[in-house]
PDB file of C-alpha atoms in Angstrom:
ATOM      1  CA  MET A1087       0.003   0.020  -0.038  1.00 44.00           C
ATOM      2  CA  PRO A1088       1.523   3.420  -0.969  1.00 48.00           C
ATOM      3  CA  SER A1089       2.434   5.690   1.854  1.00 54.00           C
ATOM      4  CA  GLY A1090      -0.075   8.476   2.381  1.00 70.00           C
ATOM      5  CA  SER A1091      -3.117   6.638   1.059  1.00 91.00           C
ATOM      6  CA  TRP A1092      -6.389   7.292   2.922  1.00 96.00           C
ATOM      7  CA  ARG A1093      -8.445   4.132   3.432  1.00 96.00           C
ATOM      8  CA  PRO A1094     -11.794   3.525   5.069  1.00 97.00           C
ATOM      9  CA  ALA A1095     -11.778   1.711   8.390  1.00 98.00           C
ATOM     10  CA  TYR A1096     -14.786   0.601  10.527  1.00 98.00           C
ATOM     11  CA  VAL A1097     -14.722   0.133  14.301  1.00 98.00           C
ATOM     12  CA  ALA A1098     -17.352  -1.422  16.524  1.00 97.00           C
ATOM     13  CA  LEU A1099     -17.721   0.124  19.989  1.00 98.00           C
ATOM     14  CA  GLY A1100     -19.338  -1.366  23.042  1.00 96.00           C
ATOM     15  CA  SER A1101     -19.747  -0.931  26.816  1.00 96.00           C
ATOM     16  CA  ASN A1102     -21.943  -2.127  29.679  1.00 94.00           C
ATOM     17  CA  LEU A1103     -20.167  -0.766  32.714  1.00 94.00           C
ATOM     18  CA  ASP A1104     -19.699   2.666  34.385  1.00 93.00           C
ATOM     19  CA  GLU A1105     -22.304   4.660  32.392  1.00 96.00           C
ATOM     20  CA  PRO A1106     -22.038   2.806  29.029  1.00 97.00           C
ATOM     21  CA  ALA A1107     -23.351   5.592  26.834  1.00 97.00           C
ATOM     22  CA  ALA A1108     -20.876   7.982  28.336  1.00 97.00           C
ATOM     23  CA  GLN A1109     -18.034   5.419  27.786  1.00 97.00           C
ATOM     24  CA  VAL A1110     -18.969   4.970  24.120  1.00 98.00           C
ATOM     25  CA  ASN A1111     -19.141   8.672  23.619  1.00 98.00           C
ATOM     26  CA  ARG A1112     -15.706   9.032  25.225  1.00 98.00           C
ATOM     27  CA  ALA A1113     -14.423   6.395  22.800  1.00 98.00           C
ATOM     28  CA  PHE A1114     -15.855   8.304  19.786  1.00 98.00           C
ATOM     29  CA  ASN A1115     -13.999  11.430  21.101  1.00 98.00           C
ATOM     30  CA  ALA A1116     -10.767   9.452  21.360  1.00 98.00           C
ATOM     31  CA  LEU A1117     -11.259   8.047  17.803  1.00 98.00           C
ATOM     32  CA  SER A1118     -11.648  11.647  16.526  1.00 98.00           C
ATOM     33  CA  ARG A1119      -8.085  12.319  17.857  1.00 98.00           C
ATOM     34  CA  LEU A1120      -6.308   9.314  16.262  1.00 98.00           C
ATOM     35  CA  PRO A1121      -3.125  10.238  14.380  1.00 97.00           C
ATOM     36  CA  ARG A1122      -3.248  10.253  10.606  1.00 97.00           C
ATOM     37  CA  SER A1123      -7.030   9.422  10.766  1.00 98.00           C
ATOM     38  CA  MET A1124     -10.344  11.222  10.544  1.00 98.00           C
ATOM     39  CA  LEU A1125     -13.667  10.188  12.179  1.00 98.00           C
ATOM     40  CA  VAL A1126     -16.125  10.695   9.323  1.00 98.00           C
ATOM     41  CA  SER A1127     -19.155   8.700  10.422  1.00 98.00           C
ATOM     42  CA  ARG A1128     -20.773   7.471  13.541  1.00 98.00           C
ATOM     43  CA  SER A1129     -23.917   5.639  14.335  1.00 98.00           C
ATOM     44  CA  ARG A1130     -26.522   6.235  16.958  1.00 97.00           C
ATOM     45  CA  LEU A1131     -26.080   4.489  20.258  1.00 98.00           C
ATOM     46  CA  TRP A1132     -27.928   1.115  20.492  1.00 97.00           C
ATOM     47  CA  ARG A1133     -28.984  -0.757  23.576  1.00 97.00           C
ATOM     48  CA  THR A1134     -28.326  -4.416  23.137  1.00 93.00           C
ATOM     49  CA  ALA A1135     -28.852  -7.628  25.107  1.00 88.00           C
ATOM     50  CA  PRO A1136     -25.608  -9.358  26.220  1.00 85.00           C
ATOM     51  CA  VAL A1137     -24.478 -12.081  23.905  1.00 80.00           C
ATOM     52  CA  GLY A1138     -22.615 -14.048  26.542  1.00 71.00           C
ATOM     53  CA  PRO A1139     -23.645 -14.514  30.166  1.00 71.00           C
ATOM     54  CA  GLN A1140     -27.067 -13.074  30.664  1.00 71.00           C
ATOM     55  CA  ASP A1141     -26.435 -12.034  34.274  1.00 77.00           C
ATOM     56  CA  GLN A1142     -24.874  -8.749  33.248  1.00 85.00           C
ATOM     57  CA  PRO A1143     -26.153  -5.264  32.267  1.00 90.00           C
ATOM     58  CA  SER A1144     -27.266  -4.569  28.729  1.00 92.00           C
ATOM     59  CA  PHE A1145     -24.680  -3.128  26.380  1.00 93.00           C
ATOM     60  CA  VAL A1146     -24.564   0.107  24.560  1.00 97.00           C
ATOM     61  CA  ASN A1147     -23.103  -0.339  21.075  1.00 97.00           C
ATOM     62  CA  ALA A1148     -22.221   1.841  18.166  1.00 98.00           C
ATOM     63  CA  ALA A1149     -20.089   1.912  14.984  1.00 98.00           C
ATOM     64  CA  ALA A1150     -17.567   4.450  13.649  1.00 98.00           C
ATOM     65  CA  GLY A1151     -16.289   5.077  10.146  1.00 98.00           C
ATOM     66  CA  LEU A1152     -12.810   6.426   9.761  1.00 98.00           C
ATOM     67  CA  LEU A1153     -10.461   7.461   7.081  1.00 98.00           C
ATOM     68  CA  THR A1154      -6.938   6.572   7.953  1.00 98.00           C
ATOM     69  CA  MET A1155      -3.400   6.347   6.747  1.00 97.00           C
ATOM     70  CA  LEU A1156      -2.473   3.893   9.474  1.00 97.00           C
ATOM     71  CA  SER A1157      -1.691   0.230   8.686  1.00 94.00           C
ATOM     72  CA  PRO A1158      -4.081  -2.392  10.140  1.00 94.00           C
ATOM     73  CA  GLU A1159      -1.473  -3.121  12.786  1.00 94.00           C
ATOM     74  CA  GLN A1160      -1.029   0.541  13.733  1.00 96.00           C
ATOM     75  CA  LEU A1161      -4.743   1.113  13.932  1.00 97.00           C
ATOM     76  CA  LEU A1162      -5.260  -1.957  16.097  1.00 95.00           C
ATOM     77  CA  ALA A1163      -2.475  -0.747  18.425  1.00 96.00           C
ATOM     78  CA  GLU A1164      -4.201   2.689  18.647  1.00 98.00           C
ATOM     79  CA  LEU A1165      -7.547   1.031  19.439  1.00 97.00           C
ATOM     80  CA  GLN A1166      -5.930  -1.002  22.147  1.00 95.00           C
ATOM     81  CA  ARG A1167      -4.227   2.067  23.554  1.00 97.00           C
ATOM     82  CA  ILE A1168      -7.578   3.859  23.798  1.00 98.00           C
ATOM     83  CA  GLU A1169      -9.014   0.826  25.588  1.00 96.00           C
ATOM     84  CA  ARG A1170      -6.173   0.804  28.106  1.00 95.00           C
ATOM     85  CA  GLU A1171      -6.450   4.510  28.706  1.00 96.00           C
ATOM     86  CA  MET A1172     -10.155   4.141  29.277  1.00 96.00           C
ATOM     87  CA  GLY A1173      -9.473   1.486  31.897  1.00 92.00           C
ATOM     88  CA  LYS A1174     -10.354  -1.703  30.084  1.00 87.00           C
ATOM     89  CA  VAL A1175      -9.583  -4.937  31.851  1.00 80.00           C
ATOM     90  CA  GLN A1176     -10.195  -8.366  30.505  1.00 75.00           C
ATOM     91  CA  PRO A1177     -13.583  -9.677  31.694  1.00 65.00           C
ATOM     92  CA  PRO A1178     -13.483 -12.674  33.934  1.00 65.00           C
ATOM     93  CA  VAL A1179     -15.496 -14.732  31.509  1.00 64.00           C
ATOM     94  CA  ARG A1180     -15.693 -14.727  27.691  1.00 70.00           C
ATOM     95  CA  TRP A1181     -18.270 -12.162  26.524  1.00 70.00           C
ATOM     96  CA  GLY A1182     -18.489 -10.767  30.073  1.00 71.00           C
ATOM     97  CA  PRO A1183     -19.058  -7.177  31.138  1.00 85.00           C
ATOM     98  CA  ARG A1184     -16.611  -4.516  30.023  1.00 89.00           C
ATOM     99  CA  ARG A1185     -16.084  -0.782  30.330  1.00 93.00           C
ATOM    100  CA  ILE A1186     -15.111  -0.369  26.640  1.00 96.00           C
ATOM    101  CA  ASP A1187     -14.501  -2.636  23.734  1.00 94.00           C
ATOM    102  CA  LEU A1188     -13.199  -1.366  20.393  1.00 97.00           C
ATOM    103  CA  ASP A1189     -13.042  -3.932  17.534  1.00 94.00           C
ATOM    104  CA  LEU A1190     -11.493  -3.239  14.162  1.00 96.00           C
ATOM    105  CA  ILE A1191     -14.080  -4.607  11.782  1.00 96.00           C
ATOM    106  CA  ALA A1192     -12.557  -3.826   8.453  1.00 95.00           C
ATOM    107  CA  LEU A1193      -9.838  -1.623   6.934  1.00 95.00           C
ATOM    108  CA  GLY A1194     -10.223  -1.216   3.194  1.00 90.00           C
ATOM    109  CA  ASN A1195      -9.917  -4.656   1.582  1.00 88.00           C
ATOM    110  CA  GLU A1196      -7.133  -5.741   3.967  1.00 90.00           C
ATOM    111  CA  ARG A1197      -7.029  -9.295   5.197  1.00 90.00           C
ATOM    112  CA  ARG A1198      -5.153 -10.524   8.239  1.00 90.00           C
ATOM    113  CA  ASP A1199      -5.285 -13.949   9.782  1.00 90.00           C
ATOM    114  CA  LEU A1200      -2.920 -13.809  12.803  1.00 85.00           C
ATOM    115  CA  PRO A1201      -3.285 -15.130  16.318  1.00 85.00           C
ATOM    116  CA  GLY A1202      -5.512 -12.487  17.987  1.00 83.00           C
ATOM    117  CA  PHE A1203      -5.966 -10.412  14.859  1.00 89.00           C
ATOM    118  CA  ARG A1204      -8.196 -11.180  11.978  1.00 90.00           C
ATOM    119  CA  LEU A1205      -9.443  -8.789   9.229  1.00 92.00           C
ATOM    120  CA  PRO A1206     -12.231  -8.560   8.440  1.00 89.00           C
ATOM    121  CA  HIS A1207     -13.414  -9.296  11.982  1.00 89.00           C
ATOM    122  CA  PRO A1208     -14.818 -12.813  11.836  1.00 88.00           C
ATOM    123  CA  GLY A1209     -17.835 -12.280  13.995  1.00 89.00           C
ATOM    124  CA  VAL A1210     -19.447  -9.546  11.910  1.00 92.00           C
ATOM    125  CA  PRO A1211     -21.884 -11.717   9.904  1.00 92.00           C
ATOM    126  CA  GLU A1212     -23.647 -12.941  13.046  1.00 91.00           C
ATOM    127  CA  ARG A1213     -23.543  -9.784  15.196  1.00 93.00           C
ATOM    128  CA  GLY A1214     -26.581  -7.613  15.098  1.00 94.00           C
ATOM    129  CA  PHE A1215     -24.977  -5.265  17.616  1.00 95.00           C
ATOM    130  CA  VAL A1216     -22.327  -4.581  14.924  1.00 96.00           C
ATOM    131  CA  LEU A1217     -24.437  -4.777  11.781  1.00 96.00           C
ATOM    132  CA  TYR A1218     -27.333  -2.502  12.848  1.00 97.00           C
ATOM    133  CA  PRO A1219     -25.192   0.434  13.823  1.00 97.00           C
ATOM    134  CA  LEU A1220     -22.959  -0.074  10.849  1.00 97.00           C
ATOM    135  CA  ALA A1221     -25.854  -0.123   8.425  1.00 97.00           C
ATOM    136  CA  GLU A1222     -26.844   3.372   9.446  1.00 97.00           C
ATOM    137  CA  PHE A1223     -23.923   4.817   7.448  1.00 98.00           C
ATOM    138  CA  ALA A1224     -22.276   1.928   5.556  1.00 97.00           C
ATOM    139  CA  PRO A1225     -25.080  -0.369   4.221  1.00 97.00           C
ATOM    140  CA  ASP A1226     -23.048  -1.052   1.025  1.00 97.00           C
ATOM    141  CA  LEU A1227     -19.810  -1.919   2.828  1.00 96.00           C
ATOM    142  CA  LEU A1228     -18.560  -5.212   1.584  1.00 94.00           C
ATOM    143  CA  ILE A1229     -17.241  -7.408   4.369  1.00 93.00           C
ATOM    144  CA  VAL A1230     -14.724  -9.559   2.433  1.00 88.00           C
ATOM    145  CA  ASP A1231     -15.804 -13.215   2.234  1.00 87.00           C
ATOM    146  CA  ALA A1232     -19.122 -12.482   3.986  1.00 92.00           C
ATOM    147  CA  GLY A1233     -21.179 -10.046   1.941  1.00 94.00           C
ATOM    148  CA  ARG A1234     -22.582  -6.522   2.098  1.00 96.00           C
ATOM    149  CA  VAL A1235     -23.716  -5.114   5.389  1.00 96.00           C
ATOM    150  CA  ARG A1236     -27.276  -4.622   4.151  1.00 96.00           C
ATOM    151  CA  ASP A1237     -27.487  -8.201   3.025  1.00 96.00           C
ATOM    152  CA  LEU A1238     -25.928  -9.586   6.232  1.00 96.00           C
ATOM    153  CA  LEU A1239     -28.415  -7.523   8.230  1.00 93.00           C
ATOM    154  CA  GLY A1240     -31.314  -9.427   6.693  1.00 91.00           C
ATOM    155  CA  ARG A1241     -29.999 -12.620   8.194  1.00 93.00           C
ATOM    156  CA  VAL A1242     -29.647 -11.299  11.805  1.00 92.00           C
ATOM    157  CA  PRO A1243     -32.775 -10.619  13.876  1.00 88.00           C
ATOM    158  CA  ALA A1244     -33.118  -7.220  15.572  1.00 89.00           C
ATOM    159  CA  GLU A1245     -34.317  -8.931  18.773  1.00 86.00           C
ATOM    160  CA  GLY A1246     -32.656  -7.407  21.772  1.00 87.00           C
ATOM    161  CA  LEU A1247     -31.558  -4.283  19.916  1.00 92.00           C
ATOM    162  CA  SER A1248     -33.045  -0.804  20.248  1.00 94.00           C
ATOM    163  CA  PRO A1249     -31.698   2.628  19.277  1.00 94.00           C
ATOM    164  CA  LEU A1250     -31.121   5.078  22.206  1.00 92.00           C
ATOM    165  CA  ALA A1251     -31.897   8.686  22.266  1.00 78.00           C
ATOM    166  CA  GLU A1252     -28.624  10.609  22.452  1.00 63.00           C
ATOM    167  CA  GLU A1253     -29.657  12.930  25.262  1.00 49.00           C
ATOM    168  CA  GLY A1254     -29.697  11.188  28.669  1.00 45.00           C
ATOM    169  CA  ALA A1255     -28.842   7.740  27.178  1.00 45.00           C
ATOM    170  CA  ASP A1256     -27.200   5.499  29.748  1.00 45.00           C
TER     171      ASP A1256
END
């Protein structure tokens, strides 16, 4: 990839601890300050039922669209830095509660299949909490080897998802 090329990147955001809507909005603000990147789109906030253990609070999820000159590895490192700065700790169980979670969904047509890092993110086709927010601004986005967001959305029920009003959302 030539140096200095702007490419689209998509990030899923989620939180269900410590005022989740405020955490997701803090993460949007942090994304807007990423080096060599611009936050160009953001979804509404969505309340979603937990996917894993059900004995935890509902999540607030959203999606962000960026233009970036960062490589996938650089962008992933920046997302992990934001998570650390926001106080993320690994949940005690898989899909457990978390203060913030930032997942790199796709970056251009890049593919990666490394331990702990796959692009496009492998869970996108089944995750309504990613697809519904993403569909607000990127319905035609092609998730490599899976399909377009609008088509994937038709295969995932909206059960347990509802958009939140921005003011006073928690």
